CSV table of C-alpha atoms in Angstrom, one decimal:
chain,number,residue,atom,x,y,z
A,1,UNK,CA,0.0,0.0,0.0
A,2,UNK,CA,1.4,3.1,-0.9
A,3,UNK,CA,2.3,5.8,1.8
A,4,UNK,CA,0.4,8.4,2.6
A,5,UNK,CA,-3.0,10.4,4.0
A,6,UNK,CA,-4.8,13.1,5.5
A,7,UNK,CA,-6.6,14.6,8.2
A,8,UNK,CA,-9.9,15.4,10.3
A,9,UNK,CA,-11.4,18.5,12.7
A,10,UNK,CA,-14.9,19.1,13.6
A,11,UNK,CA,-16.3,21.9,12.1
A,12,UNK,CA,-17.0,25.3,14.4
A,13,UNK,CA,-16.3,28.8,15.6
A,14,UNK,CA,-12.3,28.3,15.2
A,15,UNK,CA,-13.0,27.2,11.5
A,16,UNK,CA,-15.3,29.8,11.0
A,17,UNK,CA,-13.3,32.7,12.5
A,18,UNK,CA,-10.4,31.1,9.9
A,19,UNK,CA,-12.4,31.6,7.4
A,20,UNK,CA,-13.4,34.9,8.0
A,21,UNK,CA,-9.5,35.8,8.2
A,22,UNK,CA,-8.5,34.9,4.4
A,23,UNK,CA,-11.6,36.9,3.8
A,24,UNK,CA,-10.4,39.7,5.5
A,25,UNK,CA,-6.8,39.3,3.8
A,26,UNK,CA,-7.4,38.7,0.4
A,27,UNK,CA,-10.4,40.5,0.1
A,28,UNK,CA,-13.1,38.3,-1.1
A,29,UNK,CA,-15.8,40.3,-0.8
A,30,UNK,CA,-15.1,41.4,-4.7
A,31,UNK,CA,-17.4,40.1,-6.7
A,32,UNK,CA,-15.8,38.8,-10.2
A,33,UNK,CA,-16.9,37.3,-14.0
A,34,UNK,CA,-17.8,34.0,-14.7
A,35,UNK,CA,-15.3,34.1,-17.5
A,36,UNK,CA,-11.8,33.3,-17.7
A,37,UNK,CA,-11.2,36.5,-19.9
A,38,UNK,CA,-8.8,39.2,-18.2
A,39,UNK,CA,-10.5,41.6,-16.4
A,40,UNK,CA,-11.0,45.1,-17.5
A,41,UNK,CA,-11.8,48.3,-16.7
A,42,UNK,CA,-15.7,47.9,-18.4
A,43,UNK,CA,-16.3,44.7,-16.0
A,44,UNK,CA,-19.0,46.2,-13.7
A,45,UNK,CA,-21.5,43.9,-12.8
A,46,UNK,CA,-21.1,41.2,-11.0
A,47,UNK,CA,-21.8,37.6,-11.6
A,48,UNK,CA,-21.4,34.4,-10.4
A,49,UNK,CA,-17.9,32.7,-10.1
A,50,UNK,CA,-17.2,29.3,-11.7
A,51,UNK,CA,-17.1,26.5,-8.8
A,52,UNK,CA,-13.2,25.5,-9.1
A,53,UNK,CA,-12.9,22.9,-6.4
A,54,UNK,CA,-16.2,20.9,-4.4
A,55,UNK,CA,-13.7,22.1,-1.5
A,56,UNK,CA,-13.5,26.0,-1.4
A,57,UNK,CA,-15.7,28.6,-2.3
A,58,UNK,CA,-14.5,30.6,-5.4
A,59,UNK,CA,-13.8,34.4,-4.2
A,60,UNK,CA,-11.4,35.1,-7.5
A,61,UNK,CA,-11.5,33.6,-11.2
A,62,UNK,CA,-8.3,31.4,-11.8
A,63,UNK,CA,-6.2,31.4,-14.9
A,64,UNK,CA,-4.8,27.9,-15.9
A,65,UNK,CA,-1.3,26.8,-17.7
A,66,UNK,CA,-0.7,23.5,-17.6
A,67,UNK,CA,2.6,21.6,-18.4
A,68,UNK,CA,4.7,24.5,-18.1
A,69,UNK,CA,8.7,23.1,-18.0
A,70,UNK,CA,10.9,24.6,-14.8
A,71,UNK,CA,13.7,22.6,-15.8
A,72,UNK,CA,15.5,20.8,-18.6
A,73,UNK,CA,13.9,17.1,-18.0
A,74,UNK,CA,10.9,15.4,-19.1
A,75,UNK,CA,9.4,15.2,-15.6
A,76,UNK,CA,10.4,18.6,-14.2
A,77,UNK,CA,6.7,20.6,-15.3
A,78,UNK,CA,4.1,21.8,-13.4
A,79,UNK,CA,0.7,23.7,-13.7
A,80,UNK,CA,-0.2,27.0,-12.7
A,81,UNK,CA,-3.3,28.2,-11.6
A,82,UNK,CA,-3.1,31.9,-11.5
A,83,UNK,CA,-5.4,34.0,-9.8
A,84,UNK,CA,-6.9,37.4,-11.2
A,85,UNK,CA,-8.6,40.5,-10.4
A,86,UNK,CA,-6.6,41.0,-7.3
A,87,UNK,CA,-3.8,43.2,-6.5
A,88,UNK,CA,0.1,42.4,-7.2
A,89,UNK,CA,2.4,40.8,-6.4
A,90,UNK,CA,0.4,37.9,-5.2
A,91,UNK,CA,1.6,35.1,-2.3
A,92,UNK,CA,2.8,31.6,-4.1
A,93,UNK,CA,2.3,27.8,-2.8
A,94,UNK,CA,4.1,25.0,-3.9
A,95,UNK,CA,1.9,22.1,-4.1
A,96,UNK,CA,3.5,18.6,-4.4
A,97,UNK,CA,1.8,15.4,-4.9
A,98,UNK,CA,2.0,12.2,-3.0
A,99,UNK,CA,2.6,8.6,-4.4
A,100,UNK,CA,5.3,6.7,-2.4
A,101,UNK,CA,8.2,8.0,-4.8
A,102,UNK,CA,7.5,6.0,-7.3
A,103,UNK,CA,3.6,7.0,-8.7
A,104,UNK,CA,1.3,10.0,-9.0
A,105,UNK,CA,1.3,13.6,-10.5
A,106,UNK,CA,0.4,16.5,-10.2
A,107,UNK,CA,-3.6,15.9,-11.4
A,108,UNK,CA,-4.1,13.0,-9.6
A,109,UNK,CA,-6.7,12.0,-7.2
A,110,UNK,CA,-5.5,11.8,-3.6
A,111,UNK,CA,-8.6,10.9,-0.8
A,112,UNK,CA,-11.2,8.3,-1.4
A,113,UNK,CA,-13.6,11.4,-1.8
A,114,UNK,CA,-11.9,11.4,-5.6
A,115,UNK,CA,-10.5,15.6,-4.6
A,116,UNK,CA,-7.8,16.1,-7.6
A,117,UNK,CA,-4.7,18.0,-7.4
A,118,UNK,CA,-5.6,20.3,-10.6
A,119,UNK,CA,-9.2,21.0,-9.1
A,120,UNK,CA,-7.0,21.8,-5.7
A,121,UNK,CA,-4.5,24.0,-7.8
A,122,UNK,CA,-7.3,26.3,-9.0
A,123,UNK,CA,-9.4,26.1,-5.8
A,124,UNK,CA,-6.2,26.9,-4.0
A,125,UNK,CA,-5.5,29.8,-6.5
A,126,UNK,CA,-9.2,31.4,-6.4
A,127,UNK,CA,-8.4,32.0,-2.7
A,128,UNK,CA,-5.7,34.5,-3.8
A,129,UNK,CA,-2.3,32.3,-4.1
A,130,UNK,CA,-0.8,32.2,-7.3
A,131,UNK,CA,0.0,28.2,-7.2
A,132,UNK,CA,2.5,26.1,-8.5
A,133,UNK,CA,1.6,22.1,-8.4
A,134,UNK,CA,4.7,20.1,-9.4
A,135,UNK,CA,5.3,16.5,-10.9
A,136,UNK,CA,9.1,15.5,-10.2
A,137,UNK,CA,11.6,12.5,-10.7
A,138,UNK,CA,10.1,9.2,-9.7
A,139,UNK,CA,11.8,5.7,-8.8
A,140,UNK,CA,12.9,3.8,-10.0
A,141,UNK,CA,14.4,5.6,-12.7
A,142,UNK,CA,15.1,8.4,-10.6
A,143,UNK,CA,16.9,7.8,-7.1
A,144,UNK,CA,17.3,10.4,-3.9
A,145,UNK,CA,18.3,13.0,-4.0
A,146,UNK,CA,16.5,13.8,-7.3
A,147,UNK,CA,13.0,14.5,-5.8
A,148,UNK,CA,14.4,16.8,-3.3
A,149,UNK,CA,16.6,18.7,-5.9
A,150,UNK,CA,13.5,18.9,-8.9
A,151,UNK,CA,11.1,20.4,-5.7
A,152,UNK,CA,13.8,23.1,-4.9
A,153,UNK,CA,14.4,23.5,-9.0
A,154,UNK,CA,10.8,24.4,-8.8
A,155,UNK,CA,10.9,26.8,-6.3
A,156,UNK,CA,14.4,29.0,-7.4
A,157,UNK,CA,12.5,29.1,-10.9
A,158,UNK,CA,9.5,30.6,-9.5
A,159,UNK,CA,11.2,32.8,-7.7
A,160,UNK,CA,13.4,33.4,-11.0
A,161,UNK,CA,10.3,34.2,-12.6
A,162,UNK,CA,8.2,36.1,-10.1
A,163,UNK,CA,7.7,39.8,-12.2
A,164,UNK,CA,6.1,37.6,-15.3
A,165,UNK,CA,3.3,35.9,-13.1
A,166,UNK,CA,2.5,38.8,-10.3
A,167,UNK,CA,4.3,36.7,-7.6
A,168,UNK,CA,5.4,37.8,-4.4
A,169,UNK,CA,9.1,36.0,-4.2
A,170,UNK,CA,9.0,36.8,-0.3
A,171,UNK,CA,6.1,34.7,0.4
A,172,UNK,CA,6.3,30.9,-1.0
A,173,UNK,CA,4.9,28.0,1.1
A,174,UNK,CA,4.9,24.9,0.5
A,175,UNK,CA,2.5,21.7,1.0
A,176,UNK,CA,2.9,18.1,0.1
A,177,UNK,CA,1.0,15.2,0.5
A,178,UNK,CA,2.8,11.9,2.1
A,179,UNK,CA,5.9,11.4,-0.1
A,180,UNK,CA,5.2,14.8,-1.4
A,181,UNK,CA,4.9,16.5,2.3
A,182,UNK,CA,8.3,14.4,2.9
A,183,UNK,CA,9.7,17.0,-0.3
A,184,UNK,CA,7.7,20.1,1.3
A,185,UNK,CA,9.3,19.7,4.7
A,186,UNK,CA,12.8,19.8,3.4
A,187,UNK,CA,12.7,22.4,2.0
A,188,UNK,CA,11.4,24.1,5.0
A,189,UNK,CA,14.8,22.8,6.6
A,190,UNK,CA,17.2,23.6,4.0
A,191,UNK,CA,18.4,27.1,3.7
A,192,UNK,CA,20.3,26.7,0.3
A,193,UNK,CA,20.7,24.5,-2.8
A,194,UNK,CA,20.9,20.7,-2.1
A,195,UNK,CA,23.9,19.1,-4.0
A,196,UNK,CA,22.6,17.4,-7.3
A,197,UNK,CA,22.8,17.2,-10.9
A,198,UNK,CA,20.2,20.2,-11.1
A,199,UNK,CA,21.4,22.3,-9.0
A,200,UNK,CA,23.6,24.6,-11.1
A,201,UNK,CA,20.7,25.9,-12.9
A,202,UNK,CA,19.6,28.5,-11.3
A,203,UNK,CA,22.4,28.7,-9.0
A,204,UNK,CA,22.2,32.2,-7.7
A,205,UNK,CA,18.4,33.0,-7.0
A,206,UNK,CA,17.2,31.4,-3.4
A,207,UNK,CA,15.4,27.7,-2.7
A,208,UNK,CA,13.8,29.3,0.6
A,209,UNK,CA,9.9,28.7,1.1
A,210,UNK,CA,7.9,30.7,3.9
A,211,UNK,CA,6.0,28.1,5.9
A,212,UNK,CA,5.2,24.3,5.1
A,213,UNK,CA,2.1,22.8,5.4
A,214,UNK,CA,2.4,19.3,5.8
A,215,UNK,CA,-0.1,16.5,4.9
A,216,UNK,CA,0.8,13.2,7.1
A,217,UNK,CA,4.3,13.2,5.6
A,218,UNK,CA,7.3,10.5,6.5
A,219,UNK,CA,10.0,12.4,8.3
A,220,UNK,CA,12.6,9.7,9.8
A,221,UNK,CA,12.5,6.9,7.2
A,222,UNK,CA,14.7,4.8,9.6
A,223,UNK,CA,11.7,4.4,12.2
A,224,UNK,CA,9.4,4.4,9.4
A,225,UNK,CA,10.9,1.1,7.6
A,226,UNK,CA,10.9,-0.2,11.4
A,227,UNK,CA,7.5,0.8,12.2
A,228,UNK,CA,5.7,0.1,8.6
A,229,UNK,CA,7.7,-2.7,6.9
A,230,UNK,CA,5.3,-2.3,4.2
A,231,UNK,CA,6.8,1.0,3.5
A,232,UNK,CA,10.5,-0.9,3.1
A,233,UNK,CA,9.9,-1.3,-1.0
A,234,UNK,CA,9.3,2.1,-1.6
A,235,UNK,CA,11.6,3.6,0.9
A,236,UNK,CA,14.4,1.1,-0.5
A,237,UNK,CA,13.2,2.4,-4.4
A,238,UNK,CA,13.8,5.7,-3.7
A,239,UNK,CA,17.4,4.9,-1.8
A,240,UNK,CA,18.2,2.5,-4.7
A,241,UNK,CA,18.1,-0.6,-3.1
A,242,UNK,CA,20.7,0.3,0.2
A,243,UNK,CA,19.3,-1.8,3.1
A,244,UNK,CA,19.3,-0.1,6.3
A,245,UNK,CA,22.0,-2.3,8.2
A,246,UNK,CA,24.3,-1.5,5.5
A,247,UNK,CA,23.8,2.5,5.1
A,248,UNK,CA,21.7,4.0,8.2
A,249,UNK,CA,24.0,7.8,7.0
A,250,UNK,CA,21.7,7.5,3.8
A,251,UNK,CA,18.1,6.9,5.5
A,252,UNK,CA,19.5,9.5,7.9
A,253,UNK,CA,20.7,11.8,4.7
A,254,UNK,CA,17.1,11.8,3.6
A,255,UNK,CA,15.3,12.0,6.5
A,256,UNK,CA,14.1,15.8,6.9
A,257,UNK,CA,13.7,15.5,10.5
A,258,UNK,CA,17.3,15.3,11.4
A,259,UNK,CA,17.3,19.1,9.6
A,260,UNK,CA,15.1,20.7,11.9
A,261,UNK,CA,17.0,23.9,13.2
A,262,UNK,CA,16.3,27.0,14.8
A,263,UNK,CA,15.9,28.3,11.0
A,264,UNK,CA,13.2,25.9,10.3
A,265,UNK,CA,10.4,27.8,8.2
A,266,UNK,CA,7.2,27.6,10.7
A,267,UNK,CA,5.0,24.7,10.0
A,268,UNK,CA,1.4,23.0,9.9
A,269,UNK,CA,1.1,19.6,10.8
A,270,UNK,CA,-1.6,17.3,9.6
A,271,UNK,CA,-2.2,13.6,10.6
A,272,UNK,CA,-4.4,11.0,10.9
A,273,UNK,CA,-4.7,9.1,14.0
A,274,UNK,CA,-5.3,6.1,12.2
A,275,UNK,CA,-2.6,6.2,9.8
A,276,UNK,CA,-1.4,2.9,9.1
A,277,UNK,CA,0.9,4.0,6.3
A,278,UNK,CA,2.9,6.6,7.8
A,279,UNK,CA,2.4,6.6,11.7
A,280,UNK,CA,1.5,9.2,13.7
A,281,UNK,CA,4.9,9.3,15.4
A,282,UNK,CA,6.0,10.6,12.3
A,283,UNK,CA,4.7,13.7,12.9
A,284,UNK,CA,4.8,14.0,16.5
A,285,UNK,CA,8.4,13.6,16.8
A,286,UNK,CA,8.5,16.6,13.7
A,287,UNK,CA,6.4,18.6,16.0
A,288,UNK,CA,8.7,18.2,19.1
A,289,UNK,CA,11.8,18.5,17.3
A,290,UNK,CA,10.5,21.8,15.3
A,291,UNK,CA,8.8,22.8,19.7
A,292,UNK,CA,12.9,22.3,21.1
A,293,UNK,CA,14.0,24.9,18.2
A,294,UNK,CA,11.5,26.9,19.4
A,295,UNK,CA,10.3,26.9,15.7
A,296,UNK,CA,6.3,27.8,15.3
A,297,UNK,CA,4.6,24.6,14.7
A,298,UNK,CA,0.5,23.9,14.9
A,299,UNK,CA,-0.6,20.1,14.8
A,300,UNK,CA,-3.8,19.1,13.4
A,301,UNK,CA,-5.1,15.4,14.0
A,302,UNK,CA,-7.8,13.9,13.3
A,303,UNK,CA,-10.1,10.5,13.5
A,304,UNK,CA,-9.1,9.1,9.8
A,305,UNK,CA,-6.4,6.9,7.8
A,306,UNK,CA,-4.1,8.1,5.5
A,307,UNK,CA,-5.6,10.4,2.4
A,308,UNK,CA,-8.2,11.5,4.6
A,309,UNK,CA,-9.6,8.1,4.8
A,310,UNK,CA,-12.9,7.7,7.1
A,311,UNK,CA,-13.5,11.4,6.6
A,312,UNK,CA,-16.7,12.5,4.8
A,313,UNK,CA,-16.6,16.0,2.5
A,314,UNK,CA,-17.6,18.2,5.0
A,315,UNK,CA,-14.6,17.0,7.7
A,316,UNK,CA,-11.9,17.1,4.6
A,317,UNK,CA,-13.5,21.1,3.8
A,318,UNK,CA,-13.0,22.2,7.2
A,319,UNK,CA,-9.3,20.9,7.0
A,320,UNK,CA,-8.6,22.9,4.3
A,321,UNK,CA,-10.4,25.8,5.8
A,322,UNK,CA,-8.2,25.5,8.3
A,323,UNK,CA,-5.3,25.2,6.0
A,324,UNK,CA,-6.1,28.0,4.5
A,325,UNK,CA,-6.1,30.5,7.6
A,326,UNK,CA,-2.9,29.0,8.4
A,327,UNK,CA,-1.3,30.1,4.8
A,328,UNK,CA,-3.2,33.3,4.8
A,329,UNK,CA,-1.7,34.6,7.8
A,330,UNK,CA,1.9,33.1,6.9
A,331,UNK,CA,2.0,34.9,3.9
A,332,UNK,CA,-0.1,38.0,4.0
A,333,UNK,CA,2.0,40.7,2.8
A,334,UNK,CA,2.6,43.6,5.0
């Protein structure tokens, strides 16, 4: 079984008074077209937004590029959902899929409610973030570090290219789901380029990201092949084939929890208490490691499996509501 999942909270005022928040920060009270034409200065009345995502409400109309290459190699695209009618520069999110390593892109369906990652990228996007969801190298063909260096690719060239698409280069989060939350947390812990065969290319412009939000990702892959054995194939595809007795240094190497420092970006948590694929120590020991750095860290639990199994629509929307506060106050621009 593949690793990775999401979480539950019950909906009330906290979720509510969150959602009131990215209101009051992005300013969805304007009212905008149906259409995905540019605005102009003869729009005046206001209609009815197109319904992006089943999980957010639309407050902006989103335009879409998909397949848009950030590096030299087949696999290093992504699509951008662009959000308009809002002023520039805009905050940016980094969204990066799960599937174990070796599986899944940056469409794909992740919960057993059938959510997609493009509906997600323009849902995401009509809330006011200009967002960037990725594919990257898989295994086998691609071992570690290559993931880790297409994510941060991703990153330097949206930064790189920040004045074409309205972005704000201070504010980039992150958020990943399973194998992609294990990408999104490192680069919350690394504060340059890690070593690779991609990482001349865009050598001088920063890999730094703003805040993480992370979606019941592995952190310590040596406790994880211990604790979920049926994790070992994927975690030993992505090291290329180095057993643990023989190379603990390399699990360690790409473990992001032995990065935590005291310049950690700050971090949201998210984990089912059921998770049978990645455990919920995962992210506990995260949380305490990121607490003794003193780096701000909020947890989010709730009653479900991985990929927000056990959780019915309304549970997974007031995650992401949730989510959403947390992002808008990371990144609201002063």
């Amino acid at each position: 079984m593949p690793i990775f999942v999401h979480s539950i909270a019950q909906w009330n005022t906290r979720a509510v008074l969150s959602m009131i928040l990215i209101f009051a920060l992005f300013g969805c009270s304007n009212a905008l077209p149906a259409t995905n034409k540019p605005m102009t200065a003869a729009t005046s009345t206001p209609t009815a937004l197109p319904l992006y995502s089943r999980l957010f409400s639309t407050h902006y109309q989103v335009t879409f590029r998909s397949d848009v290459a950030y590096g030299r190699l087949s696999q290093e695209i992504l699509d951008l959902c662009i959000p308009t009618g809002l002023p520039i520069p805009r905050p940016g999110l980094v969204l990066i899929h799960a599937g174990g390593w070796f599986t899944g892109d940056k469409r794909e369906a992740f919960d057993q409610q059938q959510d997609n990652l493009q509906s997600t990228c323009m849902g995401l996007a009509s809330q006011g973030f200009l967002v960037a969801s990725i594919n990257y190298r898989l295994t086998p063909g691609a071992t570690w570090p290559a993931q880790l260096v297409d994510a941060q690719l991703a990153v330097r060239w949206l930064r790189a290219h920040a004045d074409t698409f309205g972005l704000d280069p201070r504010h980039i989060c992150a958020a990943g789901l399973s194998a992609g939350a294990h990408l999104a947390v490192f680069l919350g812990m690394l504060q340059a380029t890690h070593q690779g065969d991609e990482a001349e290319l865009l050598a001088t412009t920063s890999p730094r990201i703003s805040c993480v939000v992370d979606f019941f990702g592995p952190v310590d892959l040596i406790q994880l092949v211990k604790t979920s054995p049926n994790t070992l194939p994927e975690v030993r595809d992505l090291l290329g084939q180095v057993k643990l007795e023989s190379k603990p240094a390399l699990y360690r190497a790409a473990s992001p929890l032995f990065f935590v420092s005291s310049q950690s970006t700050p971090m949201l948590i998210i984990h089912g208490i059921q998770d049978t694929d990645v455990p919920i120590s995962q992210s506990l020991a995260l949380q305490h490691s990121l607490q003794q750095q003193h780096v701000p860290v909020k947890y989010i639990g709730y009653e479900g499996d991985h990929l927000f199994g056990g959780l019915n629509e309304q549970q997974i929307r007031d995650i992401w509501a949730q989510v959403l506060a947390y992002l808008a106050a990371q990144e609201k621009v002063q």
